[in-house]
Coordinates of C-alpha atoms and ligand atoms in Angstrom, one line a residue:
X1 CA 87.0 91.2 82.6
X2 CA 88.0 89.7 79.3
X3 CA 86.4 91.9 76.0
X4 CA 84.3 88.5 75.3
X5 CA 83.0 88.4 78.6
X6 CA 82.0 92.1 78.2
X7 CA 80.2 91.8 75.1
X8 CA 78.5 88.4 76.4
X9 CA 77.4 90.4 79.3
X10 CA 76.1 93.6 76.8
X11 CA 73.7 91.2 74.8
X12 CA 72.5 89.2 77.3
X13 CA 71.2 92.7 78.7
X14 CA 69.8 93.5 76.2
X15 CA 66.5 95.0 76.9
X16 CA 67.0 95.5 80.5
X17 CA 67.8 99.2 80.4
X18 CA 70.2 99.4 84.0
X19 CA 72.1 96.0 83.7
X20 CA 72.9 97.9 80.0
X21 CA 74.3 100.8 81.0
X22 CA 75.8 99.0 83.7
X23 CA 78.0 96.8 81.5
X24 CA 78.2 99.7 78.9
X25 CA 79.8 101.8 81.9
X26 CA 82.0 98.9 82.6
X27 CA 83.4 98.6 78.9
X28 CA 84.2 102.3 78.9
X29 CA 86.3 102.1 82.0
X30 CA 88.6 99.4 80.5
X31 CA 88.8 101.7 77.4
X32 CA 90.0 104.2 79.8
X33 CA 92.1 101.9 82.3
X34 CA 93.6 101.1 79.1
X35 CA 94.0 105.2 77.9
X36 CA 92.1 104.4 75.0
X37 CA 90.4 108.4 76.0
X38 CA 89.3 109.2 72.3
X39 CA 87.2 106.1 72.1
X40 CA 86.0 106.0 75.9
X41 CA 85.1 109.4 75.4
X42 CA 83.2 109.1 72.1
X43 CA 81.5 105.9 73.8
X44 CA 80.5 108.0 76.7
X45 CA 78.9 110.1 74.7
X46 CA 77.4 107.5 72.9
X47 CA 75.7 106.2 75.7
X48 CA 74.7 109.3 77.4
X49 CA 73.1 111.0 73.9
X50 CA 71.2 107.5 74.1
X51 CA 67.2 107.3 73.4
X52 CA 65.6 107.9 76.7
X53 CA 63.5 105.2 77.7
X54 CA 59.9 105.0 76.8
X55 CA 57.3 106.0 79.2
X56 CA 57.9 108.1 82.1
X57 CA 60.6 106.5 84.3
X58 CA 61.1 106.9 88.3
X59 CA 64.1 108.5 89.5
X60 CA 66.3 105.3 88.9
X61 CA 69.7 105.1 90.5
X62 CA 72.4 102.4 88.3
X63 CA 73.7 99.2 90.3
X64 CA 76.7 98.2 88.9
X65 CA 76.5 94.6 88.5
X66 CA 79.3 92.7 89.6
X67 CA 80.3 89.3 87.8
X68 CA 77.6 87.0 89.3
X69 CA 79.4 84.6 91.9
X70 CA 80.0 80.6 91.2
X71 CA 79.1 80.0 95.1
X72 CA 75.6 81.6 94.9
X73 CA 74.6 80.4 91.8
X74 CA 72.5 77.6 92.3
X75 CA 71.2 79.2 95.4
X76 CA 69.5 82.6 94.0
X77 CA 67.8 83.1 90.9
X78 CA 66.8 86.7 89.1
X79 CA 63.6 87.8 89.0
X80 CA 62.6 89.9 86.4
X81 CA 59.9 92.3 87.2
X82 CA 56.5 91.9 85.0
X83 CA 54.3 94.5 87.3
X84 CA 54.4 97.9 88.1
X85 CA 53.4 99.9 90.6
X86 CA 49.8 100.5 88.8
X87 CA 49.3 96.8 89.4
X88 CA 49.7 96.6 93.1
X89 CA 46.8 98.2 95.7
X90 CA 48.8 99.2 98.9
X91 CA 47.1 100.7 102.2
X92 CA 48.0 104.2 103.2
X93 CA 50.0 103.4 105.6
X94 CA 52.0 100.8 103.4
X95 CA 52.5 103.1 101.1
X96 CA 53.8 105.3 102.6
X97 CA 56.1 103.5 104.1
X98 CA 57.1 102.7 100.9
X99 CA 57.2 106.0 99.7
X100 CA 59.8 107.0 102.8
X101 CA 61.7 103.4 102.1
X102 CA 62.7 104.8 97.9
X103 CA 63.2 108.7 99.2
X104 CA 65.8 107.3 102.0
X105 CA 67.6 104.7 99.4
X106 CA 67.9 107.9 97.2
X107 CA 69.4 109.5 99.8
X108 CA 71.4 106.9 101.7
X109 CA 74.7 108.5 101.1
X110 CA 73.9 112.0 102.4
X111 CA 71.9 109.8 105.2
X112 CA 75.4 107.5 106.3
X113 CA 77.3 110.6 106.1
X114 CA 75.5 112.4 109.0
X115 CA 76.2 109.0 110.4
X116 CA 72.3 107.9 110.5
X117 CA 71.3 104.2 109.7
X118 CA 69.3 103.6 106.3
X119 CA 66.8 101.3 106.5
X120 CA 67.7 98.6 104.5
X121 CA 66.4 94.9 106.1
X122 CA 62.5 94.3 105.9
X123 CA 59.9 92.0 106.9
X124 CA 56.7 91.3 105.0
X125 CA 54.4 89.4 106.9
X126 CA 51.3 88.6 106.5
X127 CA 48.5 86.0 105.1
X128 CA 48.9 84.7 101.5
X129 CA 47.9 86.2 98.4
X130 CA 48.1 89.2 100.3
X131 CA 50.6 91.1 98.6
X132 CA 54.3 90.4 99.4
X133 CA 56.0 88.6 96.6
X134 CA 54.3 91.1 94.1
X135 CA 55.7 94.0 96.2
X136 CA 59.0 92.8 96.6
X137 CA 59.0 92.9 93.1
X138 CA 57.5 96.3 91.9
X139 CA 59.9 97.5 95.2
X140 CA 62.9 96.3 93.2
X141 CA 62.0 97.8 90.0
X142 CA 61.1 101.5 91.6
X143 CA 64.4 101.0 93.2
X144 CA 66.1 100.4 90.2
X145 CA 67.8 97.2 91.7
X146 CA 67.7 93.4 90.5
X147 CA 66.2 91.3 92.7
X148 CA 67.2 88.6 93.4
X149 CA 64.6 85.0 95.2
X150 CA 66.8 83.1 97.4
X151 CA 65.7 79.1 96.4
X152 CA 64.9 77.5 99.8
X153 CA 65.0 74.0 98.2
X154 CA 68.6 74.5 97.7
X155 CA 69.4 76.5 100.4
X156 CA 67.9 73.8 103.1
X157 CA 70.3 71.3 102.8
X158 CA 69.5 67.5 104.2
X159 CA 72.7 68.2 105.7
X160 CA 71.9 70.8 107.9
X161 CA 75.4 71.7 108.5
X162 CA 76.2 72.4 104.7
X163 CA 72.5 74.9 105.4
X164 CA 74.9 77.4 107.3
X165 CA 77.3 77.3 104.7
X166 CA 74.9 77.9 101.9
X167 CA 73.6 80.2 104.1
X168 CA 76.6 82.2 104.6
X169 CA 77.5 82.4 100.3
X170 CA 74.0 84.3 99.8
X171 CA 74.9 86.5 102.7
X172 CA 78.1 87.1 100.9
X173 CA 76.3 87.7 97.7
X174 CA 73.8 90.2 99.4
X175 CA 76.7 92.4 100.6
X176 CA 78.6 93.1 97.5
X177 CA 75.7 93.4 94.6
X178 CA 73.4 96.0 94.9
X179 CA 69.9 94.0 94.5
X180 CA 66.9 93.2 96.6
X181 CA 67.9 89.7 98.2
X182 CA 64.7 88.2 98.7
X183 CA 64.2 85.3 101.3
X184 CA 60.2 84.1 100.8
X185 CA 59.0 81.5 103.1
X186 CA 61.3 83.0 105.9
X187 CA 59.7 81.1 108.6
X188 CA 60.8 78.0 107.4
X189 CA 64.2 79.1 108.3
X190 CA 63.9 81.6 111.3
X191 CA 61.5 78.9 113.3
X192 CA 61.3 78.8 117.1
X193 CA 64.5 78.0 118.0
X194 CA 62.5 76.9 121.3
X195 CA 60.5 74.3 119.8
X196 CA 61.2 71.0 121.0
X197 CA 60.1 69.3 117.9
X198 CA 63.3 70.8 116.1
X199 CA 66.6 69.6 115.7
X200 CA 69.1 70.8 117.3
X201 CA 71.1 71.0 113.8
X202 CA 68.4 73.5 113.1
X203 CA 68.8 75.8 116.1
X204 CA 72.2 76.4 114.9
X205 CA 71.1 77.6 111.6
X206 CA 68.5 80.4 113.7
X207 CA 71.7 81.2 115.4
X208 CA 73.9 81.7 112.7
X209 CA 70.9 83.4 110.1
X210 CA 70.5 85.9 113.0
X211 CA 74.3 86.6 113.1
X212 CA 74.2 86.9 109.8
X213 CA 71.2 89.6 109.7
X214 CA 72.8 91.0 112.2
X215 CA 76.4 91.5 110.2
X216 CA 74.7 92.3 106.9
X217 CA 74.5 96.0 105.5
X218 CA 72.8 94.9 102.1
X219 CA 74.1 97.0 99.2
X220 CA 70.2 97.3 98.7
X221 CA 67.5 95.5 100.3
X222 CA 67.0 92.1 102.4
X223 CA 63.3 91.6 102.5
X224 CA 61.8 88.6 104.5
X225 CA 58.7 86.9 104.0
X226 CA 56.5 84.7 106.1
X227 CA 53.0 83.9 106.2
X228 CA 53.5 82.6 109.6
X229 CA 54.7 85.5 112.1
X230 CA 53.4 83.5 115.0
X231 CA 56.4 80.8 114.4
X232 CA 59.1 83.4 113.9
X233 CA 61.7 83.0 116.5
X234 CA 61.3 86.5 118.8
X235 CA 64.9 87.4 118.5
X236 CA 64.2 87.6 114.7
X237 CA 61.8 90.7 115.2
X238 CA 64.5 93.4 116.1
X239 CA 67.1 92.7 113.4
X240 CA 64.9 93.9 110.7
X241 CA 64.4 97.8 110.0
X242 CA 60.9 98.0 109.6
X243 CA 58.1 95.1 109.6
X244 CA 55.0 95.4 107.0
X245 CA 51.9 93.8 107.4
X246 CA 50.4 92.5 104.1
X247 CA 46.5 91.9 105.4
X248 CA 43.6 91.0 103.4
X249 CA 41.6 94.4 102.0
X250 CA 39.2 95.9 103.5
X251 CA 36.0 97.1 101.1
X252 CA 37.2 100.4 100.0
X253 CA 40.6 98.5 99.0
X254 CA 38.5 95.5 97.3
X255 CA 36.5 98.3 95.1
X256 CA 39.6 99.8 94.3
X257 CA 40.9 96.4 93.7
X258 CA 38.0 95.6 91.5
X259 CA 38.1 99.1 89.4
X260 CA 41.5 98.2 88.5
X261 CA 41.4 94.4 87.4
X262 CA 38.4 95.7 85.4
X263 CA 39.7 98.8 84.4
X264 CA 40.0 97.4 80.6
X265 CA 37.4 95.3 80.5
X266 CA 34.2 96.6 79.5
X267 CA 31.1 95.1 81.7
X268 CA 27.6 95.3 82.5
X269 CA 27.4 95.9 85.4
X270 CA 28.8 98.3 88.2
X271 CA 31.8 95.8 89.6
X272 CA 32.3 98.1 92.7
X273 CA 29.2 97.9 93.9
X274 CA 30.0 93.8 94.5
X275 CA 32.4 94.5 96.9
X276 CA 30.8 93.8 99.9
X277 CA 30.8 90.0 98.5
X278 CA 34.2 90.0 98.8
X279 CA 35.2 90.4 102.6
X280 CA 38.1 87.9 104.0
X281 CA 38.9 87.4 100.7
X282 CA 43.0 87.9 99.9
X283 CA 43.8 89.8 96.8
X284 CA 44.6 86.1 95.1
X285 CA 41.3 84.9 95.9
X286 CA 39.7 87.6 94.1
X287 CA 41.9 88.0 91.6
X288 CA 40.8 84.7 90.9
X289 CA 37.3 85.3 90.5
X290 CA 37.5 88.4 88.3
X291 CA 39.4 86.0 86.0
X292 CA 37.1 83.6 85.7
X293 CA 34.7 86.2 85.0
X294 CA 35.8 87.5 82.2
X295 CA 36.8 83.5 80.7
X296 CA 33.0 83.4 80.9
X297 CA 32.5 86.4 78.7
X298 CA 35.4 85.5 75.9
X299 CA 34.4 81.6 75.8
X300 CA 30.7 82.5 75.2
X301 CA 32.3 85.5 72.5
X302 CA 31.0 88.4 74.8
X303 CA 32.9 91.4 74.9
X304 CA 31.0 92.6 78.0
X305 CA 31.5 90.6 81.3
X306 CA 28.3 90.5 82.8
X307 CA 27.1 89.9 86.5
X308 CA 26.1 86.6 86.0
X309 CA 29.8 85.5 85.0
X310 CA 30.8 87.1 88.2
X311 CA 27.9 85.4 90.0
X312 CA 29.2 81.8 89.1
X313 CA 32.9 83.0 89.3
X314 CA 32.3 83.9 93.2
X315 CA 30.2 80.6 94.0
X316 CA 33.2 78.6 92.7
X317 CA 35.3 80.5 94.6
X318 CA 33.2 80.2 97.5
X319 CA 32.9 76.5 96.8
X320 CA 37.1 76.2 96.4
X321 CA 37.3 77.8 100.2
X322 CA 34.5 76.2 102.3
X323 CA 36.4 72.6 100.7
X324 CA 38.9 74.2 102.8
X325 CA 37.8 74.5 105.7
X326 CA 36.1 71.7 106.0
X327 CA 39.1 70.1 105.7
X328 CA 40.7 72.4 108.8
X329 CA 38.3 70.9 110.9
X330 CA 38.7 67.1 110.3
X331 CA 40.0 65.6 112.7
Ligands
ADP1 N1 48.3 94.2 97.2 C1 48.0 93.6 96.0 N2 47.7 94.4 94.9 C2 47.5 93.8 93.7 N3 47.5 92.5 93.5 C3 47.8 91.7 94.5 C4 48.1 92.2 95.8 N4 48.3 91.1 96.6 C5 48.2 90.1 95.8 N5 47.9 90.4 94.5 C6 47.6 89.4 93.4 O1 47.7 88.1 94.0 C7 48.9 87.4 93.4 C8 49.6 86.7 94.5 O2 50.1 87.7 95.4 P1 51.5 87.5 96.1 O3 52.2 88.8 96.2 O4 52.3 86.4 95.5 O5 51.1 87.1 97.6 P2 52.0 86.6 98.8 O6 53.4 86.7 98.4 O7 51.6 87.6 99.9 O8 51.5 85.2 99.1 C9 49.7 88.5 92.8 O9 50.4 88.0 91.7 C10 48.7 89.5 92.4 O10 48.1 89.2 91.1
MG2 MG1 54.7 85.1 98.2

């Protein structure tokens, strides 16, 4: 890549630690394609006698970023990851799924070469609010890996022929960067193929998105998301390595929900033992209210939240979903 390019690439990084070193590492290759081996050495040790980053950092593994292709661009855009893992509440079991997802990843190469299959193509399923999006992300960032949200406003063509093409360059994409390819809204893609109401343009897309699951062995990840299983065509099912459900908490998860969206808020009140108050609600929902709870209590120049703020938070809240299903019900 041209030395322009290079240091282009080296600011624009700037701040995001592995895309850094990756372009750094890049740079001191040309010095040494180029036997410059004084100054790639001295750069080397430049980079490796670096500050280490603030904080204590999981075992992160580098993805070499390759020059970002013309024929994805408009159809996949970076996200940059603003949670962590302390801002996500996970079942047991989803966690550790997780947990044996980032241990295998570590380990894929030692995996492949007792010729066993890493897990690499997942489906998140589940209600909204529930979880998946803000998982994908954290996911990406324990990983180490960019992630990358496929835009399904530009991906679904009006001419569904050109969707199978578009289709086909973010497959492409997936295969030779290292990233989490994220596909949200999966269903609107994978639908029935059997239902009559559909295209037949459309069933051709099913047919070639499952050929394309089929062929792909992601650098990193391919996580799927739908809120509606129930539409997903059943072929779909078996090409991904593991499905995980994203349901609404149960109490103990909404206390522990609740501790944690309070956790530096001081308040009057116990907010676990409210809870119960919370059942069917996603994570969004209440999220939602404990907002609103504390806007109360810096609008009236509190620093305590108090119940009351939570009281009215929750009635509007309450308010917001029986509008709902109200609605649901018309005919
Ligand atoms: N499991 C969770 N743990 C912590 N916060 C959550 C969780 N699920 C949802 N949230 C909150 O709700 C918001 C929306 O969640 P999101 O992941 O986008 O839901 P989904 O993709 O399932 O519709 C998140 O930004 C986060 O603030
Ligand atoms: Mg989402």
């Amino acid at each position: 890549m041209a030395r322009g390019e290079l240091m282009k690439k080296l600011l624009a990084s700037y701040g995001r630690d592995d895309e850094f070193r990756a372009v750094a590492e890049q740079i001191i290759i040309e010095e040494e394609q180029k036997n410059n081996k004084v100054l790639a050495r001295s750069l080397r040790k430049t980079l490796e006698s670096g500050p280490a980053p603030k904080g204590p950092q999981p075992m992160r593994s580098l993805a070499p970023l390759i020059p970002f292709p013309e024929a994805a661009k408009d159809l996949v855009e970076r996200v940059e990851p603003i949670h962590t893992t302390k801002d996500v509440i996970l079942s047991a079991a989803n966690t550790r799924v997780f947990i044996g997802l980032l241990k295998e990843f570590r380990r894929a190469d030692d995996i492949r070469r007792r010729g066993l299959p890493v897990r690499s193509k997942l489906l998140f399923c589940g209600p909204p609010g529930c979880g998946k999006t803000i998982c994908a992300e954290v996911f990406s960032a324990e990983l180490g890996l960019p992630m990358y949200a496929v835009k399904l406003d530009q991906l679904i063509s009006s001419y569904l022929g050109e969707t199978a093409t578009n289709l086909r360059k973010i497959f492409d994409f997936a295969r030779k960067q290292p990233c989490v390819l994220f596909l949200d809204e999966f269903d609107a893609l994978a639908r029935s193929r059997d239902d009559s109401s559909e295209h037949n343009e459309l069933r051709r897309v099913v047919n070639s998105l499952l050929l394309f699951i089929d062929r792909l062995k992601p650098q990193g990840f391919l996580i799927a998301a739908t809120n509606l299983d129930h539409a997903l065509d059943a072929a779909i099912w078996r090409r991904f390595d593991e499905v995980i459900w994203f349901g609404k908490p149960d109490r103990q998860l909404v206390e522990r929900y609740l501790r944690m969206k309070f956790r530096n808020v001081p308040t009057a009140f116990d907010v676990t033992s409210r809870a119960r108050e919370f059942d069917c609600f996603s994570y969004a929902e209440i999220e939602r209210v404990c907002i609103q709870a504390m806007k109360a209590a810096v609008i009236e120049k509190r620093k305590e939240v108090r119940e009351k703020d939570l009281n009215t938070a929750l009635l509007d809240e309450k308010r917001r979903r029986a509008g709902r299903s109200q609605l649901a019900t018309q005919p």
